[in-house]
């Protein structure tokens, strides 16, 4: 932006800010920011326009632009808020500079438009790039978090762990299941691992193949894998597909699978109330003697 125009904007920033706020506030009704509180919207708008003028004063990019883009991402606001705000600022600035010109001809008009664009276009590019970069980073972090949640291995007691699976299992997720299963089995020193497929909606040939591979891998490192959550329709599918599950135990529910795991680790569930009653009966019978 040419020096004279830039100084004119900065010197009259109060008037331009008020005009910009009036227009940007009018966009709130019925659009993507309609649900945002008036207080937050007002404070963010003022911060936005301050960032714009800071960039004008610095004649280019600034740390404030990067920080503001990150803030908009964290608030969950769309990119169009930034682009609309800059387009409004371009229009308001152009109109103000034209209003201050003594002579308005095609040459003067062209100079003003060119001067405003020299600043606005780079700022739009920087804001969009910063926004896109922050958004991609957040998506990457969320993807990692979802992957970790998609195949958790939960130690329930010494020597016994459970891996509950929910949702569709594709090749990429199957690989993650295998990695987490082996690493977790060794980390927790698990004797028995229960793979719970209660939440898996469809078990086809590919899914069954991946599960068998995971169970076989667990067996090779010295642990036992129990497949639980075998619903009638899944059992029928497995039989129809001719899949051999004879190499590792299966149970219809997690409860039955856990009981089997206790048995394999030399433990059992004891009903303490019944045990106390039995002991009390023995004591009473001895007293009777």
CSV table of C-alpha atoms in Angstrom, one decimal:
chain,number,residue,atom,x,y,z
A,1,UNK,CA,0.0,0.0,0.0
A,2,UNK,CA,1.5,3.4,-0.9
A,3,UNK,CA,2.8,5.4,2.0
A,4,UNK,CA,0.2,8.2,1.8
A,5,UNK,CA,-2.8,5.9,1.7
A,6,UNK,CA,-1.4,3.8,4.5
A,7,UNK,CA,-0.8,6.8,6.8
A,8,UNK,CA,-4.2,8.1,5.9
A,9,UNK,CA,-5.8,4.9,7.0
A,10,UNK,CA,-3.8,4.7,10.2
A,11,UNK,CA,-4.6,8.3,11.2
A,12,UNK,CA,-8.3,7.7,10.7
A,13,UNK,CA,-8.4,4.2,12.0
A,14,UNK,CA,-11.2,5.0,14.5
A,15,UNK,CA,-13.7,6.0,11.7
A,16,UNK,CA,-12.7,3.0,9.6
A,17,UNK,CA,-13.0,0.6,12.5
A,18,UNK,CA,-16.5,1.8,13.3
A,19,UNK,CA,-17.6,1.4,9.7
A,20,UNK,CA,-16.0,-2.0,9.5
A,21,UNK,CA,-17.7,-3.1,12.8
A,22,UNK,CA,-21.1,-1.9,11.6
A,23,UNK,CA,-20.8,-4.0,8.4
A,24,UNK,CA,-19.3,-7.1,10.0
A,25,UNK,CA,-22.0,-7.1,12.7
A,26,UNK,CA,-24.7,-7.1,10.1
A,27,UNK,CA,-23.3,-10.4,8.8
A,28,UNK,CA,-24.0,-12.1,12.1
A,29,UNK,CA,-27.8,-12.5,11.6
A,30,UNK,CA,-28.7,-15.8,10.1
A,31,UNK,CA,-25.2,-16.9,9.1
A,32,UNK,CA,-22.5,-19.2,10.5
A,33,UNK,CA,-21.8,-17.0,13.6
A,34,UNK,CA,-25.5,-16.6,14.5
A,35,UNK,CA,-25.2,-18.8,17.6
A,36,UNK,CA,-22.2,-17.0,19.0
A,37,UNK,CA,-22.8,-14.7,22.0
A,38,UNK,CA,-22.8,-11.0,21.3
A,39,UNK,CA,-20.0,-10.4,23.8
A,40,UNK,CA,-17.6,-12.9,22.2
A,41,UNK,CA,-18.5,-11.8,18.7
A,42,UNK,CA,-17.9,-8.1,19.5
A,43,UNK,CA,-14.5,-8.8,21.3
A,44,UNK,CA,-13.3,-11.1,18.5
A,45,UNK,CA,-14.3,-8.5,15.9
A,46,UNK,CA,-12.3,-5.8,17.6
A,47,UNK,CA,-9.3,-8.1,18.0
A,48,UNK,CA,-9.6,-8.9,14.3
A,49,UNK,CA,-9.6,-5.3,13.2
A,50,UNK,CA,-6.6,-4.6,15.5
A,51,UNK,CA,-4.7,-7.4,13.8
A,52,UNK,CA,-5.5,-5.9,10.4
A,53,UNK,CA,-4.2,-2.5,11.4
A,54,UNK,CA,-1.1,-4.0,13.1
A,55,UNK,CA,-0.3,-5.7,9.8
A,56,UNK,CA,-0.7,-2.4,8.0
A,57,UNK,CA,1.7,-0.7,10.4
A,58,UNK,CA,4.2,-3.5,10.1
A,59,UNK,CA,3.8,-3.4,6.3
A,60,UNK,CA,3.4,-7.2,6.1
A,61,UNK,CA,3.0,-10.3,8.1
A,62,UNK,CA,3.0,-10.4,11.9
A,63,UNK,CA,2.9,-12.7,14.9
A,64,UNK,CA,-0.5,-11.3,15.7
A,65,UNK,CA,-1.9,-12.8,12.4
A,66,UNK,CA,-0.7,-16.2,13.3
A,67,UNK,CA,-2.0,-16.1,16.8
A,68,UNK,CA,-5.4,-14.8,15.7
A,69,UNK,CA,-5.8,-17.6,13.1
A,70,UNK,CA,-5.0,-20.1,15.8
A,71,UNK,CA,-7.6,-18.6,18.1
A,72,UNK,CA,-10.3,-18.7,15.4
A,73,UNK,CA,-9.5,-22.4,14.9
A,74,UNK,CA,-9.8,-23.1,18.6
A,75,UNK,CA,-13.1,-21.3,18.8
A,76,UNK,CA,-14.4,-23.5,16.0
A,77,UNK,CA,-15.2,-20.6,13.6
A,78,UNK,CA,-15.2,-21.1,9.9
A,79,UNK,CA,-12.6,-19.8,7.5
A,80,UNK,CA,-15.3,-17.6,5.8
A,81,UNK,CA,-15.3,-15.4,8.9
A,82,UNK,CA,-11.7,-14.3,8.1
A,83,UNK,CA,-12.2,-13.9,4.4
A,84,UNK,CA,-15.5,-12.0,4.8
A,85,UNK,CA,-13.9,-9.7,7.4
A,86,UNK,CA,-11.1,-8.9,5.0
A,87,UNK,CA,-13.3,-8.4,2.1
A,88,UNK,CA,-15.4,-6.0,4.2
A,89,UNK,CA,-12.3,-4.2,5.3
A,90,UNK,CA,-11.2,-3.8,1.7
A,91,UNK,CA,-14.5,-2.3,0.7
A,92,UNK,CA,-14.6,0.0,3.7
A,93,UNK,CA,-11.0,1.2,3.2
A,94,UNK,CA,-11.6,1.8,-0.5
A,95,UNK,CA,-14.7,3.8,0.2
A,96,UNK,CA,-13.0,5.9,2.9
A,97,UNK,CA,-10.0,6.7,0.7
A,98,UNK,CA,-12.3,7.7,-2.2
A,99,UNK,CA,-14.2,9.9,0.1
A,100,UNK,CA,-11.0,11.7,1.1
A,101,UNK,CA,-9.9,12.3,-2.5
A,102,UNK,CA,-10.4,15.8,-3.8
A,103,UNK,CA,-10.5,14.6,-7.4
A,104,UNK,CA,-11.9,11.2,-8.3
A,105,UNK,CA,-11.0,10.0,-11.8
A,106,UNK,CA,-10.2,6.6,-13.3
A,107,UNK,CA,-6.5,7.0,-12.5
A,108,UNK,CA,-7.1,7.9,-8.8
A,109,UNK,CA,-9.7,5.2,-8.5
A,110,UNK,CA,-7.3,2.6,-9.9
A,111,UNK,CA,-4.5,3.8,-7.6
A,112,UNK,CA,-6.6,3.4,-4.5
A,113,UNK,CA,-7.8,-0.1,-5.5
A,114,UNK,CA,-4.3,-1.2,-6.4
A,115,UNK,CA,-2.9,0.2,-3.1
A,116,UNK,CA,-5.6,-1.5,-1.0
A,117,UNK,CA,-5.1,-4.8,-2.8
A,118,UNK,CA,-1.3,-4.6,-2.3
A,119,UNK,CA,-2.0,-5.1,1.4
A,120,UNK,CA,-5.2,-7.0,1.6
A,121,UNK,CA,-4.3,-9.9,-0.8
A,122,UNK,CA,-1.1,-10.9,1.1
A,123,UNK,CA,-2.9,-10.7,4.4
A,124,UNK,CA,-5.7,-12.9,3.0
A,125,UNK,CA,-3.1,-15.5,1.8
A,126,UNK,CA,-1.3,-15.4,5.2
A,127,UNK,CA,-4.5,-15.8,7.2
A,128,UNK,CA,-5.8,-18.6,5.0
A,129,UNK,CA,-2.4,-20.4,5.1
A,130,UNK,CA,-2.2,-20.1,8.9
A,131,UNK,CA,-5.8,-21.2,9.4
A,132,UNK,CA,-5.3,-24.2,7.0
A,133,UNK,CA,-2.0,-25.2,8.8
A,134,UNK,CA,-3.6,-25.0,12.2
A,135,UNK,CA,-6.6,-26.9,11.0
A,136,UNK,CA,-4.5,-29.7,9.5
A,137,UNK,CA,-2.4,-29.9,12.7
A,138,UNK,CA,-5.6,-30.2,14.8
A,139,UNK,CA,-7.0,-32.9,12.5
A,140,UNK,CA,-3.7,-34.8,12.7
A,141,UNK,CA,-3.8,-34.7,16.5
A,142,UNK,CA,-7.5,-35.8,16.5
A,143,UNK,CA,-6.7,-38.7,14.1
A,144,UNK,CA,-3.9,-39.9,16.4
A,145,UNK,CA,-6.2,-39.7,19.4
A,146,UNK,CA,-9.0,-41.6,17.5
A,147,UNK,CA,-6.5,-44.3,16.5
A,148,UNK,CA,-5.4,-44.8,20.1
A,149,UNK,CA,-9.0,-45.1,21.1
A,150,UNK,CA,-9.9,-47.4,18.3
A,151,UNK,CA,-7.8,-50.3,19.6
A,152,UNK,CA,-7.3,-49.9,23.4
A,153,UNK,CA,-5.8,-52.7,25.5
A,154,UNK,CA,-7.1,-52.5,29.1
A,155,UNK,CA,-5.5,-54.5,31.9
A,156,UNK,CA,-8.4,-55.6,34.2
A,157,UNK,CA,-6.3,-57.7,36.7
A,158,UNK,CA,-2.9,-59.2,36.9
A,159,UNK,CA,-2.3,-61.4,33.8
A,160,UNK,CA,-5.6,-60.6,32.1
A,161,UNK,CA,-6.3,-57.8,29.6
A,162,UNK,CA,-9.2,-56.9,27.4
A,163,UNK,CA,-9.3,-55.3,24.0
A,164,UNK,CA,-12.9,-54.0,23.2
A,165,UNK,CA,-13.4,-53.3,19.5
A,166,UNK,CA,-16.2,-51.0,18.3
A,167,UNK,CA,-17.1,-50.1,14.7
A,168,UNK,CA,-15.9,-51.3,11.3
A,169,UNK,CA,-12.5,-52.9,11.0
A,170,UNK,CA,-10.5,-52.0,7.9
A,171,UNK,CA,-7.0,-52.9,6.9
A,172,UNK,CA,-5.4,-49.8,8.5
A,173,UNK,CA,-7.2,-50.3,11.8
A,174,UNK,CA,-6.4,-54.1,11.7
A,175,UNK,CA,-2.8,-53.2,11.5
A,176,UNK,CA,-3.1,-50.9,14.5
A,177,UNK,CA,-5.0,-53.6,16.5
A,178,UNK,CA,-2.2,-56.0,15.8
A,179,UNK,CA,0.5,-53.5,17.0
A,180,UNK,CA,-1.4,-52.4,20.1
A,181,UNK,CA,-2.3,-56.0,21.0
A,182,UNK,CA,1.3,-57.3,20.8
A,183,UNK,CA,2.9,-54.3,22.5
A,184,UNK,CA,0.2,-54.2,25.2
A,185,UNK,CA,0.4,-58.0,25.9
A,186,UNK,CA,4.2,-57.7,26.5
A,187,UNK,CA,3.9,-54.5,28.4
A,188,UNK,CA,1.3,-55.8,30.8
A,189,UNK,CA,2.8,-59.3,30.9
A,190,UNK,CA,-0.6,-60.7,30.0
A,191,UNK,CA,-1.2,-64.4,30.2
A,192,UNK,CA,-4.7,-64.1,28.7
A,193,UNK,CA,-6.0,-61.4,26.3
A,194,UNK,CA,-9.8,-61.1,25.6
A,195,UNK,CA,-10.7,-59.6,22.2
A,196,UNK,CA,-14.3,-58.4,22.5
A,197,UNK,CA,-16.1,-58.0,19.2
A,198,UNK,CA,-19.5,-57.2,20.6
A,199,UNK,CA,-19.4,-53.8,19.1
A,200,UNK,CA,-18.2,-54.9,15.6
A,201,UNK,CA,-21.3,-54.7,13.4
A,202,UNK,CA,-20.1,-57.0,10.6
A,203,UNK,CA,-17.7,-59.8,10.6
A,204,UNK,CA,-16.8,-60.8,7.1
A,205,UNK,CA,-13.9,-62.8,5.7
A,206,UNK,CA,-11.4,-59.9,5.9
A,207,UNK,CA,-12.4,-59.0,9.5
A,208,UNK,CA,-12.2,-62.7,10.6
A,209,UNK,CA,-8.8,-63.1,8.9
A,210,UNK,CA,-7.4,-60.0,10.8
A,211,UNK,CA,-8.8,-61.3,14.1
A,212,UNK,CA,-7.3,-64.8,13.5
A,213,UNK,CA,-3.9,-63.2,12.7
A,214,UNK,CA,-4.0,-61.1,15.9
A,215,UNK,CA,-4.9,-64.2,18.0
A,216,UNK,CA,-2.2,-66.2,16.4
A,217,UNK,CA,0.4,-63.5,17.0
A,218,UNK,CA,-0.6,-63.4,20.7
A,219,UNK,CA,-0.2,-67.2,20.9
A,220,UNK,CA,3.3,-67.0,19.3
A,221,UNK,CA,4.5,-64.7,22.1
A,222,UNK,CA,3.3,-67.1,24.8
A,223,UNK,CA,-0.2,-65.8,25.7
A,224,UNK,CA,-3.7,-67.1,25.1
A,225,UNK,CA,-6.3,-65.1,23.2
A,226,UNK,CA,-10.0,-65.5,23.9
A,227,UNK,CA,-12.5,-64.2,21.3
A,228,UNK,CA,-15.7,-63.0,23.0
A,229,UNK,CA,-18.9,-61.3,21.8
A,230,UNK,CA,-19.8,-64.1,19.4
A,231,UNK,CA,-23.4,-63.3,18.5
A,232,UNK,CA,-25.6,-65.9,16.8
A,233,UNK,CA,-25.4,-64.1,13.4
A,234,UNK,CA,-21.6,-63.8,13.6
A,235,UNK,CA,-21.3,-67.5,14.6
A,236,UNK,CA,-23.4,-68.4,11.5
A,237,UNK,CA,-21.3,-66.2,9.3
A,238,UNK,CA,-18.1,-67.7,10.6
A,239,UNK,CA,-19.4,-71.2,9.9
A,240,UNK,CA,-20.6,-70.3,6.4
A,241,UNK,CA,-17.2,-68.8,5.6
A,242,UNK,CA,-15.5,-72.0,6.8
A,243,UNK,CA,-13.2,-70.1,9.2
A,244,UNK,CA,-11.3,-72.3,11.6
A,245,UNK,CA,-11.4,-70.9,15.2
A,246,UNK,CA,-10.4,-74.1,16.9
A,247,UNK,CA,-6.9,-72.8,17.8
A,248,UNK,CA,-8.2,-70.4,20.4
A,249,UNK,CA,-11.2,-70.3,22.8
A,250,UNK,CA,-14.4,-68.4,22.0
A,251,UNK,CA,-17.2,-67.2,24.3
A,252,UNK,CA,-20.5,-65.6,23.6
A,253,UNK,CA,-20.1,-62.8,26.2
A,254,UNK,CA,-17.3,-60.9,28.0
A,255,UNK,CA,-18.6,-62.3,31.3
A,256,UNK,CA,-18.1,-65.9,30.2
A,257,UNK,CA,-14.8,-65.0,28.6
A,258,UNK,CA,-13.5,-63.4,31.8
A,259,UNK,CA,-14.5,-66.5,33.8
A,260,UNK,CA,-12.6,-68.6,31.3
A,261,UNK,CA,-9.6,-66.3,31.6
A,262,UNK,CA,-9.7,-66.7,35.4
A,263,UNK,CA,-9.7,-70.5,34.9
A,264,UNK,CA,-6.7,-70.4,32.5
A,265,UNK,CA,-4.8,-68.3,35.1
A,266,UNK,CA,-5.6,-70.7,38.0
A,267,UNK,CA,-8.3,-68.5,39.6
A,268,UNK,CA,-12.0,-68.6,40.1
A,269,UNK,CA,-14.9,-66.4,41.2
A,270,UNK,CA,-16.2,-67.2,44.7
A,271,UNK,CA,-19.5,-66.0,46.1
A,272,UNK,CA,-18.4,-64.8,49.5
A,273,UNK,CA,-22.0,-64.7,50.9
A,274,UNK,CA,-22.6,-68.3,50.1
A,275,UNK,CA,-19.2,-69.2,51.4
A,276,UNK,CA,-20.0,-67.4,54.7
A,277,UNK,CA,-23.3,-69.3,54.9
A,278,UNK,CA,-21.5,-72.6,54.3
A,279,UNK,CA,-18.9,-71.8,57.0
A,280,UNK,CA,-21.7,-70.8,59.4
A,281,UNK,CA,-23.5,-74.0,58.7
A,282,UNK,CA,-20.4,-76.1,59.4
A,283,UNK,CA,-19.9,-74.2,62.7
A,284,UNK,CA,-23.5,-74.8,63.8
A,285,UNK,CA,-23.3,-78.5,62.9
A,286,UNK,CA,-20.1,-78.8,65.0
A,287,UNK,CA,-21.9,-77.0,67.9
A,288,UNK,CA,-24.8,-79.4,67.6
A,289,UNK,CA,-22.4,-82.4,67.9
